[in-house]
PDB file of C-alpha atoms in Angstrom:
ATOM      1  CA  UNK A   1       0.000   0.000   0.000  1.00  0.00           C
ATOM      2  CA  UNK A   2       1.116   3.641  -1.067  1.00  0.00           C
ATOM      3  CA  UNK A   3       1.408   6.571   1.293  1.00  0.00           C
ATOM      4  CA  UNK A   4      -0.696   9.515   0.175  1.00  0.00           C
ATOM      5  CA  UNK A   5       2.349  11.524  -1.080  1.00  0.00           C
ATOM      6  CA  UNK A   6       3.572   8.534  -3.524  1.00  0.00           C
ATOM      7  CA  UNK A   7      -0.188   7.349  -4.368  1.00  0.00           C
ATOM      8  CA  UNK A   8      -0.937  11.179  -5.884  1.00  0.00           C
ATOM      9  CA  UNK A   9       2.353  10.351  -7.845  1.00  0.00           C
ATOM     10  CA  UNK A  10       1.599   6.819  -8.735  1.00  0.00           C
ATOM     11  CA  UNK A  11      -2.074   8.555  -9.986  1.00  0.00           C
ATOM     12  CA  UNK A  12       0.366  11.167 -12.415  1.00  0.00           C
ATOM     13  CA  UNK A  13       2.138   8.341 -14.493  1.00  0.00           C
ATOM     14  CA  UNK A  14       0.128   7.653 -17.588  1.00  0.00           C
ATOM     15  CA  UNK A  15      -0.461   4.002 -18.359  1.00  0.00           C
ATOM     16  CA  UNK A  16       1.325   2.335 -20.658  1.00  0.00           C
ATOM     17  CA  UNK A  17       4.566   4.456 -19.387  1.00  0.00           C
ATOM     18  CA  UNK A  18       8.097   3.692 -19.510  1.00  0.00           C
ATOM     19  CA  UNK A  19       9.271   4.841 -15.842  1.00  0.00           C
ATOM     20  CA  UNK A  20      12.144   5.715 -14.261  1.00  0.00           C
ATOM     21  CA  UNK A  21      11.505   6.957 -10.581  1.00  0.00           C
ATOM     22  CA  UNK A  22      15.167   8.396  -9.705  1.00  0.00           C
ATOM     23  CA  UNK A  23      16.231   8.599  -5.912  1.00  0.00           C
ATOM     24  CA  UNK A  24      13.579   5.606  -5.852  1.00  0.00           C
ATOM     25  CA  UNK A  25      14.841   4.529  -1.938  1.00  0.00           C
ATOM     26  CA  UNK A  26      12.549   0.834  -1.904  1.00  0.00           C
ATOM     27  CA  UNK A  27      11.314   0.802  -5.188  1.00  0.00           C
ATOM     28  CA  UNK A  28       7.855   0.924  -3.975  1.00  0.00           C
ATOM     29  CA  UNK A  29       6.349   3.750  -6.804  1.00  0.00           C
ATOM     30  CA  UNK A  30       7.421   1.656  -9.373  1.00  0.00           C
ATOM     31  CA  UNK A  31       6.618  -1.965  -7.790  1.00  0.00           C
ATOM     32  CA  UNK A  32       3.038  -0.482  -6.842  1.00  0.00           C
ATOM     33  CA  UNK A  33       2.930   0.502 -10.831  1.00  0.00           C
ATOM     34  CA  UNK A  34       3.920  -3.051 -12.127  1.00  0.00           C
ATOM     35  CA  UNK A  35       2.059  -4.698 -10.211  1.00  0.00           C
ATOM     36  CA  UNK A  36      -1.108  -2.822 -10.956  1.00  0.00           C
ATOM     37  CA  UNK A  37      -0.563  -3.349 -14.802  1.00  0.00           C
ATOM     38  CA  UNK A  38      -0.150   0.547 -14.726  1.00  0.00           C
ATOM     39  CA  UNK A  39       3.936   0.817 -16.364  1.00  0.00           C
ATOM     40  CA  UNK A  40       5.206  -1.021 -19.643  1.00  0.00           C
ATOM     41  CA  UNK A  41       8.706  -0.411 -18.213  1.00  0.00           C
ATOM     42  CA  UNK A  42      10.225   0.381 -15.160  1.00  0.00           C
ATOM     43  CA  UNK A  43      13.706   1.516 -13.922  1.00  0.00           C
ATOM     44  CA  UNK A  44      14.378   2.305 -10.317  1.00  0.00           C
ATOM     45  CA  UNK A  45      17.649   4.329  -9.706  1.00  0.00           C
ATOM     46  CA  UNK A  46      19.350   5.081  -6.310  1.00  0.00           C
ATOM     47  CA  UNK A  47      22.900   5.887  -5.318  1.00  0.00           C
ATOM     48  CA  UNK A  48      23.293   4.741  -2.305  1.00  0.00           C
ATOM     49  CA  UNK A  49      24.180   1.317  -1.078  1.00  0.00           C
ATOM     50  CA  UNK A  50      21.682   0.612   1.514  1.00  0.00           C
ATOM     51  CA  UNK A  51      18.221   1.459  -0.458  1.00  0.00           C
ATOM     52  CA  UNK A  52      19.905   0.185  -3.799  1.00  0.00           C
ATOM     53  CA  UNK A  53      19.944  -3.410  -2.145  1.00  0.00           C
ATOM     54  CA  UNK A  54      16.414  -2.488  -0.416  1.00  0.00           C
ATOM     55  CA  UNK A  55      14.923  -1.801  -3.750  1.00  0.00           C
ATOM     56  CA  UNK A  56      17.006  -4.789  -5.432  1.00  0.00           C
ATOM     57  CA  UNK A  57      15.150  -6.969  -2.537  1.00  0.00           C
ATOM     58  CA  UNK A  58      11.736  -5.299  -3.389  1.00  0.00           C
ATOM     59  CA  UNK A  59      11.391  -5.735  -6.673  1.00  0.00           C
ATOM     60  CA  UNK A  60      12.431  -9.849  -6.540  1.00  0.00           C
ATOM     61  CA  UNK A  61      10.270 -10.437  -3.209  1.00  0.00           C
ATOM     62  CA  UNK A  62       7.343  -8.697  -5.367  1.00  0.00           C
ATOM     63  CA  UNK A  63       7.852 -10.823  -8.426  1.00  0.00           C
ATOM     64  CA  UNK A  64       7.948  -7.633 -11.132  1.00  0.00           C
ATOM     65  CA  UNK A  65      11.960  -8.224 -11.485  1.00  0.00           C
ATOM     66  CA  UNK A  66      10.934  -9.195 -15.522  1.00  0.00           C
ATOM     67  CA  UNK A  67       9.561  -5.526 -15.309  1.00  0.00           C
ATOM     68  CA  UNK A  68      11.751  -3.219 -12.971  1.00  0.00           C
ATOM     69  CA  UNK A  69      15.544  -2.588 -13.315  1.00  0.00           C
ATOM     70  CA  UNK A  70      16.942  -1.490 -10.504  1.00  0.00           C
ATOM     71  CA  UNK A  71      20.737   0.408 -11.126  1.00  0.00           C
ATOM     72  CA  UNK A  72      22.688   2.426  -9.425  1.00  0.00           C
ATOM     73  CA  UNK A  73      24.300   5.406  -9.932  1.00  0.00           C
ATOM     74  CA  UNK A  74      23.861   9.183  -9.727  1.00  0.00           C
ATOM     75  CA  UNK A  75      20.540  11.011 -11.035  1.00  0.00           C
ATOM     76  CA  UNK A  76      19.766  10.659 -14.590  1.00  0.00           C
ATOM     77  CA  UNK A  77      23.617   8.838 -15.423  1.00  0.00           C
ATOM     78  CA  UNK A  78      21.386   5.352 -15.041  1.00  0.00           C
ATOM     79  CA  UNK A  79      19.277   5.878 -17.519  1.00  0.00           C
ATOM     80  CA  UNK A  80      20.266   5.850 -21.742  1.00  0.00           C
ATOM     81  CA  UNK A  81      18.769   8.566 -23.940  1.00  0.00           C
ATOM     82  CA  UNK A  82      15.024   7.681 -25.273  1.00  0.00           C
ATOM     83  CA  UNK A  83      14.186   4.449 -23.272  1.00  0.00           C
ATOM     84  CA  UNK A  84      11.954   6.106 -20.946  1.00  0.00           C
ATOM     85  CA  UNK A  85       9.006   8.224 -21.305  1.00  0.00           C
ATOM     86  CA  UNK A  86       8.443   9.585 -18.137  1.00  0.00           C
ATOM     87  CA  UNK A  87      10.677  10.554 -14.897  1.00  0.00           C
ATOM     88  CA  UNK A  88       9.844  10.708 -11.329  1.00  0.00           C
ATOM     89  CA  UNK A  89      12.085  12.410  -8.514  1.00  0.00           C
ATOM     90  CA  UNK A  90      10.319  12.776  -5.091  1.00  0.00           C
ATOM     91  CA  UNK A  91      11.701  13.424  -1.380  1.00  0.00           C
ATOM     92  CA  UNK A  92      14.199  16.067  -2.513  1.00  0.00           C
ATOM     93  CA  UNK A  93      15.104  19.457  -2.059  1.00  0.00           C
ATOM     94  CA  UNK A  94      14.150  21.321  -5.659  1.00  0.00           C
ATOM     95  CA  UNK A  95      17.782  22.543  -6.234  1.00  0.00           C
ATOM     96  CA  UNK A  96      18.720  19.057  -5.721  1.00  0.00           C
ATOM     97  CA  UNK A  97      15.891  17.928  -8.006  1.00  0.00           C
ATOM     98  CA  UNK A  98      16.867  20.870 -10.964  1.00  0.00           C
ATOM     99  CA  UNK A  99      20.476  19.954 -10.553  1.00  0.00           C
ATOM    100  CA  UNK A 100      19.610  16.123 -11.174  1.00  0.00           C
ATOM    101  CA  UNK A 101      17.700  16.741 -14.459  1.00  0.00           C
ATOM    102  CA  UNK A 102      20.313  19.647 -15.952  1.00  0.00           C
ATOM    103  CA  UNK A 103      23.494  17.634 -14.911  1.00  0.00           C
ATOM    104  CA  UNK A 104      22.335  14.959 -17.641  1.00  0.00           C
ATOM    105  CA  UNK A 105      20.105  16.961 -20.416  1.00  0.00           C
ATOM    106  CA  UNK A 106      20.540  14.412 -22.852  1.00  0.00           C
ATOM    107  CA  UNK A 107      19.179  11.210 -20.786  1.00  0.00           C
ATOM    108  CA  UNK A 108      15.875  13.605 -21.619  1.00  0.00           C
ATOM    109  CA  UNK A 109      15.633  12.486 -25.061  1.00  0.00           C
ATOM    110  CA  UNK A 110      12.010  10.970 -25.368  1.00  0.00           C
ATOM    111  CA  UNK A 111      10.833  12.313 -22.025  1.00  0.00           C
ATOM    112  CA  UNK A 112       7.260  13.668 -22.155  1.00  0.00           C
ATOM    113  CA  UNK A 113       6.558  13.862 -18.417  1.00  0.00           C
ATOM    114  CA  UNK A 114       8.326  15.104 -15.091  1.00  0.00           C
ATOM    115  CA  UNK A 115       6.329  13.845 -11.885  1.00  0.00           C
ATOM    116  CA  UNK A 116       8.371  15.916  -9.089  1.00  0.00           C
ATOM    117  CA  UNK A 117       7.735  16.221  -5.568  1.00  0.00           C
ATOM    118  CA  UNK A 118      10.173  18.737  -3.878  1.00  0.00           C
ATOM    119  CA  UNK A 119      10.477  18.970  -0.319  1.00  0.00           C
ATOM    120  CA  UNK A 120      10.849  22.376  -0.327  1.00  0.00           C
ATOM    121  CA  UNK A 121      12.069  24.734  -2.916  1.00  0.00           C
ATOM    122  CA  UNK A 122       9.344  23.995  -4.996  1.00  0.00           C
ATOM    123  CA  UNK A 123       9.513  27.626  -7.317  1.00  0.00           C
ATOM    124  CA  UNK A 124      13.017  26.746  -8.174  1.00  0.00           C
ATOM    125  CA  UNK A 125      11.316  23.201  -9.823  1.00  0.00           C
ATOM    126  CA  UNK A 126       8.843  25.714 -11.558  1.00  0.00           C
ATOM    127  CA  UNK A 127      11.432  27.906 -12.756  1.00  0.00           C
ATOM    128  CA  UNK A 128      13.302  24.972 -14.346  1.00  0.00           C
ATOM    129  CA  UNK A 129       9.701  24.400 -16.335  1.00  0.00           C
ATOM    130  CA  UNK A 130       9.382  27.913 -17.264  1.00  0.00           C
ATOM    131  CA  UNK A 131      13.122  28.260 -18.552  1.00  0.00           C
ATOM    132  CA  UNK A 132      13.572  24.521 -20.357  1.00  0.00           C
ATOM    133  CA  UNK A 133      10.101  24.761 -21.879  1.00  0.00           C
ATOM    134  CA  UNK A 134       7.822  22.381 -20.367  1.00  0.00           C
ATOM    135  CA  UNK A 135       4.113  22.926 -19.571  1.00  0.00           C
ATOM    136  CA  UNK A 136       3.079  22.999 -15.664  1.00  0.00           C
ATOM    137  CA  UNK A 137       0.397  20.542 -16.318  1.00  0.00           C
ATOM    138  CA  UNK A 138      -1.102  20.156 -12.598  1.00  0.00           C
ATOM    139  CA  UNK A 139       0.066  20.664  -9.289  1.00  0.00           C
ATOM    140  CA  UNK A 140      -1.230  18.521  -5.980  1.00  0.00           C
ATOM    141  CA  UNK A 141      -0.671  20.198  -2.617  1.00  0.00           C
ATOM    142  CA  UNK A 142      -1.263  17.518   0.401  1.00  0.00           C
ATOM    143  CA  UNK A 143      -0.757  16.483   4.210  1.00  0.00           C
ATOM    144  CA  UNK A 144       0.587  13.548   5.316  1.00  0.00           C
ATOM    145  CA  UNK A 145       1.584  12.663   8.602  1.00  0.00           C
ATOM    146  CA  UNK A 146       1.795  16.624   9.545  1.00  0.00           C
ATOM    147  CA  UNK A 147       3.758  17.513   6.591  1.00  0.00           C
ATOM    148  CA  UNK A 148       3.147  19.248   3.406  1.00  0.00           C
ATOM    149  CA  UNK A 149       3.867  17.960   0.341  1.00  0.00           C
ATOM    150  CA  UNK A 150       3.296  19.768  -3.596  1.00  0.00           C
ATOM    151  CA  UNK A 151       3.266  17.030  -6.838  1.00  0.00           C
ATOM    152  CA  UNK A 152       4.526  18.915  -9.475  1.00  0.00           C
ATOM    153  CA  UNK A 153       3.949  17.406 -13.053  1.00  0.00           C
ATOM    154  CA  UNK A 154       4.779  18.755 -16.861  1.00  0.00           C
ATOM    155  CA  UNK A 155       4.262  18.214 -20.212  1.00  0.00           C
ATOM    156  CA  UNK A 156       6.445  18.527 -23.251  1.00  0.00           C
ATOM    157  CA  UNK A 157       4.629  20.751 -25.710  1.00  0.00           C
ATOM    158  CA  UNK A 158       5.720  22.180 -28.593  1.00  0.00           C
ATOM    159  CA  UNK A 159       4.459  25.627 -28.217  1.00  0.00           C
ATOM    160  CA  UNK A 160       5.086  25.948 -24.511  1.00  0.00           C
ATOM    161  CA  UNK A 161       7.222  28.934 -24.861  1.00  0.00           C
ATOM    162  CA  UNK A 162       4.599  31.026 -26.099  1.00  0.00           C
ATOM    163  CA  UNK A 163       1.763  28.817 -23.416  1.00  0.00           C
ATOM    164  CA  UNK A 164       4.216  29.842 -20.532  1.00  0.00           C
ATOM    165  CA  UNK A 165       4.357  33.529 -21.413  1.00  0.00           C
ATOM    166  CA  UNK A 166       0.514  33.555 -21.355  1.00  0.00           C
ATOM    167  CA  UNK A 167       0.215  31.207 -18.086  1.00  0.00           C
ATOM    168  CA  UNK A 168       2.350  32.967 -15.846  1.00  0.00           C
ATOM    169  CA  UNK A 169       1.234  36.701 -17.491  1.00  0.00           C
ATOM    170  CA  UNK A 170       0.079  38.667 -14.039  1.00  0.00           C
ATOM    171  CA  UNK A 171      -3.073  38.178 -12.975  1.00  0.00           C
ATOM    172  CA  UNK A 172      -5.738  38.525 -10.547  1.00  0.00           C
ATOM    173  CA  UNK A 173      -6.373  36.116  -7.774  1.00  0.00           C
ATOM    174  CA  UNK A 174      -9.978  37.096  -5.804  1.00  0.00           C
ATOM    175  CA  UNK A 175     -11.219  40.789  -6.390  1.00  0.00           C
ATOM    176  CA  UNK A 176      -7.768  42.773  -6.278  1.00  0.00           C
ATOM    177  CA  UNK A 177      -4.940  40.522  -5.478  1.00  0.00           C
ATOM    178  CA  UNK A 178      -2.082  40.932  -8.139  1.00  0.00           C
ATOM    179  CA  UNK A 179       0.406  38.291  -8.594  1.00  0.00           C
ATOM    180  CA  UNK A 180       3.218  38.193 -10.991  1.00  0.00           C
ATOM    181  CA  UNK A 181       5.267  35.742 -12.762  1.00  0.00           C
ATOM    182  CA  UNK A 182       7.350  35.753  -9.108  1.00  0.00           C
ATOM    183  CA  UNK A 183       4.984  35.018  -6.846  1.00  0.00           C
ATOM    184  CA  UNK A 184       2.832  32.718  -9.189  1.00  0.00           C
ATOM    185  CA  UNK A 185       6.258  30.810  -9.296  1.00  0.00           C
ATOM    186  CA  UNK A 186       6.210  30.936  -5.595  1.00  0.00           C
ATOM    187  CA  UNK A 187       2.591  30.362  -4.859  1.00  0.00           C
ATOM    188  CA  UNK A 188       2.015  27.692  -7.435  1.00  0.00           C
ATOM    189  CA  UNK A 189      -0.247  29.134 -10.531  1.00  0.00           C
ATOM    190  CA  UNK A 190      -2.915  26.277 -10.237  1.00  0.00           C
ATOM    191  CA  UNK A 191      -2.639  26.386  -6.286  1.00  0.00           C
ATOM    192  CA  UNK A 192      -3.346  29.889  -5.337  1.00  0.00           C
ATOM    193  CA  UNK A 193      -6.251  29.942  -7.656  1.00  0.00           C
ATOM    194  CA  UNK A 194      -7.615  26.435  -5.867  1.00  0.00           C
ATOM    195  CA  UNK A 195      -6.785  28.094  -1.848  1.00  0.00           C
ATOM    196  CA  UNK A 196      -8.153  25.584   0.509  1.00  0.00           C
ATOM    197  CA  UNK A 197      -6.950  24.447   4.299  1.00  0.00           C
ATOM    198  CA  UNK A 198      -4.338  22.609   2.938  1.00  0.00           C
ATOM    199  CA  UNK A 199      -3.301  25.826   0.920  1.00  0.00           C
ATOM    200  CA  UNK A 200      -3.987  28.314   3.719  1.00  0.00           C
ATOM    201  CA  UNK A 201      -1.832  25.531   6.330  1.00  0.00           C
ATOM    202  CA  UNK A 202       1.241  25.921   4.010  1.00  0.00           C
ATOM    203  CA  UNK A 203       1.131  29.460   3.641  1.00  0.00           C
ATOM    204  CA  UNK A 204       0.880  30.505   7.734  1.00  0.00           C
ATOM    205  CA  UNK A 205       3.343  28.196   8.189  1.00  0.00           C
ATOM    206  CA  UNK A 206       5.759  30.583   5.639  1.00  0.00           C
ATOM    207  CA  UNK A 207       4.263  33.344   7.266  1.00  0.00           C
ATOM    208  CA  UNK A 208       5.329  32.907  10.977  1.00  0.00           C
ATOM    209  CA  UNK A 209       8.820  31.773   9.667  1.00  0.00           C
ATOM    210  CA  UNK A 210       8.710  35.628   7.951  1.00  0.00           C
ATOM    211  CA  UNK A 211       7.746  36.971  11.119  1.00  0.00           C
ATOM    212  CA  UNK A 212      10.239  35.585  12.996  1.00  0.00           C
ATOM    213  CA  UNK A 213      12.780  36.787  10.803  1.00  0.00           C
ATOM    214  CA  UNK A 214      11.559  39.654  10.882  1.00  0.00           C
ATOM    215  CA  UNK A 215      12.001  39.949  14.204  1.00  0.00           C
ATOM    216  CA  UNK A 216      15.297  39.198  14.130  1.00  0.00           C
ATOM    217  CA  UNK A 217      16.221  41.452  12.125  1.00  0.00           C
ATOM    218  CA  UNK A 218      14.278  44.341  13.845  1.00  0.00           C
ATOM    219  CA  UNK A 219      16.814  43.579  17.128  1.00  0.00           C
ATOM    220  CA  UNK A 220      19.503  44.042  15.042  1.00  0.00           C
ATOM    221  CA  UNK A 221      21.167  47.580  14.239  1.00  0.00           C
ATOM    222  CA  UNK A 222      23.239  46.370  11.051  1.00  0.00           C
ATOM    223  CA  UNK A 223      21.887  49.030   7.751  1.00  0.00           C
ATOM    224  CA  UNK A 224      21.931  45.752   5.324  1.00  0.00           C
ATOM    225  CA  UNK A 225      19.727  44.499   8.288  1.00  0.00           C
ATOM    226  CA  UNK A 226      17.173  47.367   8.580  1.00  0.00           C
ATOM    227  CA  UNK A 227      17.540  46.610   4.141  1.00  0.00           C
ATOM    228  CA  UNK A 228      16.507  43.453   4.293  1.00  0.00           C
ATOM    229  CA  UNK A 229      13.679  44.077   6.776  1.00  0.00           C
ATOM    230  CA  UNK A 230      11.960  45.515   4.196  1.00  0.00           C
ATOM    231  CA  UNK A 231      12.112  43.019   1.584  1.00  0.00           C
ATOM    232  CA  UNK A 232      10.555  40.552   4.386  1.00  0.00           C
ATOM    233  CA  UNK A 233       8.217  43.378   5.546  1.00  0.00           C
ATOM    234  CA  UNK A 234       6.839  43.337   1.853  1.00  0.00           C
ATOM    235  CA  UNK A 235       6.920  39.197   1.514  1.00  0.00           C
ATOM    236  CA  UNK A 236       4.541  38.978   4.888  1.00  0.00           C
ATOM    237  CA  UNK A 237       2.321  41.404   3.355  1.00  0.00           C
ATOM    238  CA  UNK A 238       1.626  39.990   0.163  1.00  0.00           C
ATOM    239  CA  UNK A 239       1.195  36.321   1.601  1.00  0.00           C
ATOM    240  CA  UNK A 240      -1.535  38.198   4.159  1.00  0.00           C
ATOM    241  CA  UNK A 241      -2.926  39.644   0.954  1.00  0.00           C
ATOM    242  CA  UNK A 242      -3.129  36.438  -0.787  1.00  0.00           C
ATOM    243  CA  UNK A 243      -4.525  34.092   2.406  1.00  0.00           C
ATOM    244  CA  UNK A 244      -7.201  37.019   2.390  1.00  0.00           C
ATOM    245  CA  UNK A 245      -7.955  36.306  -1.441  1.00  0.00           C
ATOM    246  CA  UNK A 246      -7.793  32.571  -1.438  1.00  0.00           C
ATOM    247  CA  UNK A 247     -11.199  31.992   1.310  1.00  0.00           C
ATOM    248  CA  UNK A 248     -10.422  28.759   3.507  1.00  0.00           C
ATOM    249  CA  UNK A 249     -13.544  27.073   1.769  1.00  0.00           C
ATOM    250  CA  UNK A 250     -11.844  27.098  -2.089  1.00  0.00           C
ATOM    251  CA  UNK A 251     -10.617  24.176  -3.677  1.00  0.00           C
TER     252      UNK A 251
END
């Protein structure tokens, strides 16, 4: 059985796929997947000793060993350009994540979906989208356990360029909340326009963090403190603005 976080991944791969979930840990997204009939193809990577082996001894206690390779090695350097179809990286920072898919462009080749799930750091996996042309297709924002998790997937599309200039093109969240291509990146385009708990949970957790920098930095009598109080002065505001937009009851 799946935890929530790696069930709303498991729900992101298309049928028929050719998977590799990298960082895979005990190979249980893409045993789940075989087993289900769900993935044509499945390669589990992980680099380090002790969930290599646990994901070796996964896949041949769950029988799907004619389905799953599991290899290890570093990121995207187990896989071959074109023999997958879509990647998964979950449980990761999102520089971690954007550093794993640019350190190895080419292992890319035939990829049509990215299924991330970022720990934190989440606008930095956006911004990768935005800059290497792929399509924010959907984004899932859910608790488990007391944490807060955001599934992040994209799309190859040929015309995303001009489809990413148009999705992340300020708008208006509510009646008069104003959120550019920044703060959509930060927010989550399909997420602030959703709101909800879950949403509204996230964002005062970001906002007492702010206010206790803030505080911090109000104690101290450094100038490039009393600077930077201002740029976090101006971050809690606009997150108050936008949990007063986005009403507790949206979805």
């Amino acid at each position: 059985m799946l935890s929530t976080r790696l069930s709303a991944i498991a729900a992101k791969i298309p049928a028929g796929s050719r998977l590799a979930d990298i960082g895979s840990d005990h190979a249980l997204l893409p045993v789940s997947l075989a087993e289900n009939g769900t993935i044509a193809r499945g390669i589990a990577g992980e680099v380090n000793p002790g969930p290599y082996e646990a994901a070796q001894r996964q896949v041949r206690e769950a029988g799907v060993g004619k389905l799953i390779d599991v290899r290890k090695g570093d990121g995207l350097s187990v896989l071959t350009p074109g023999e997958v179809d879509v990647i998964s990286i979950a449980g990761m920072g999102g520089s971690l994540i954007v550093s794993i898919l640019e350190a190895h462009p080419d292992r890319l080749e035939g990829v049509n979906r990215l299924v991330l799930q970022p720990n934190v750091g989440e606008d930095q996996v956006r911004k990768y989208f935005l800059t290497h042309n792929w399509i924010l297709s959907s984004e899932e924002l859910l608790e488990e356990d007391g944490k807060l998790y955001e599934v992040l997937t994209a799309d190859k599309h040929p015309d995303a360029e001009r489809l990413n200039e148009e999705f992340y093109r300020e708008r208006t969240i509510g009646r008069s909340c104003q959120l550019d291509r920044e703060w959509l990146l930060r927010l989550g385009p399909y997420l602030v326009e959703a709101g909800g708990v879950v949403f509204h949970s996230k964002w005062e957790r970001e906002l007492a963090k702010w206010r206790r920098i803030e505080k911090q930095l109000t104690e101290s009598e450094l100038p490039a403190s009393q600077a930077k109080r201002e740029e976090v002065r101006h971050n809690i505001a606009k997150i108050e603005e936008v949990l007063a937009c986005t009403g507790m009851d949206r979805r």
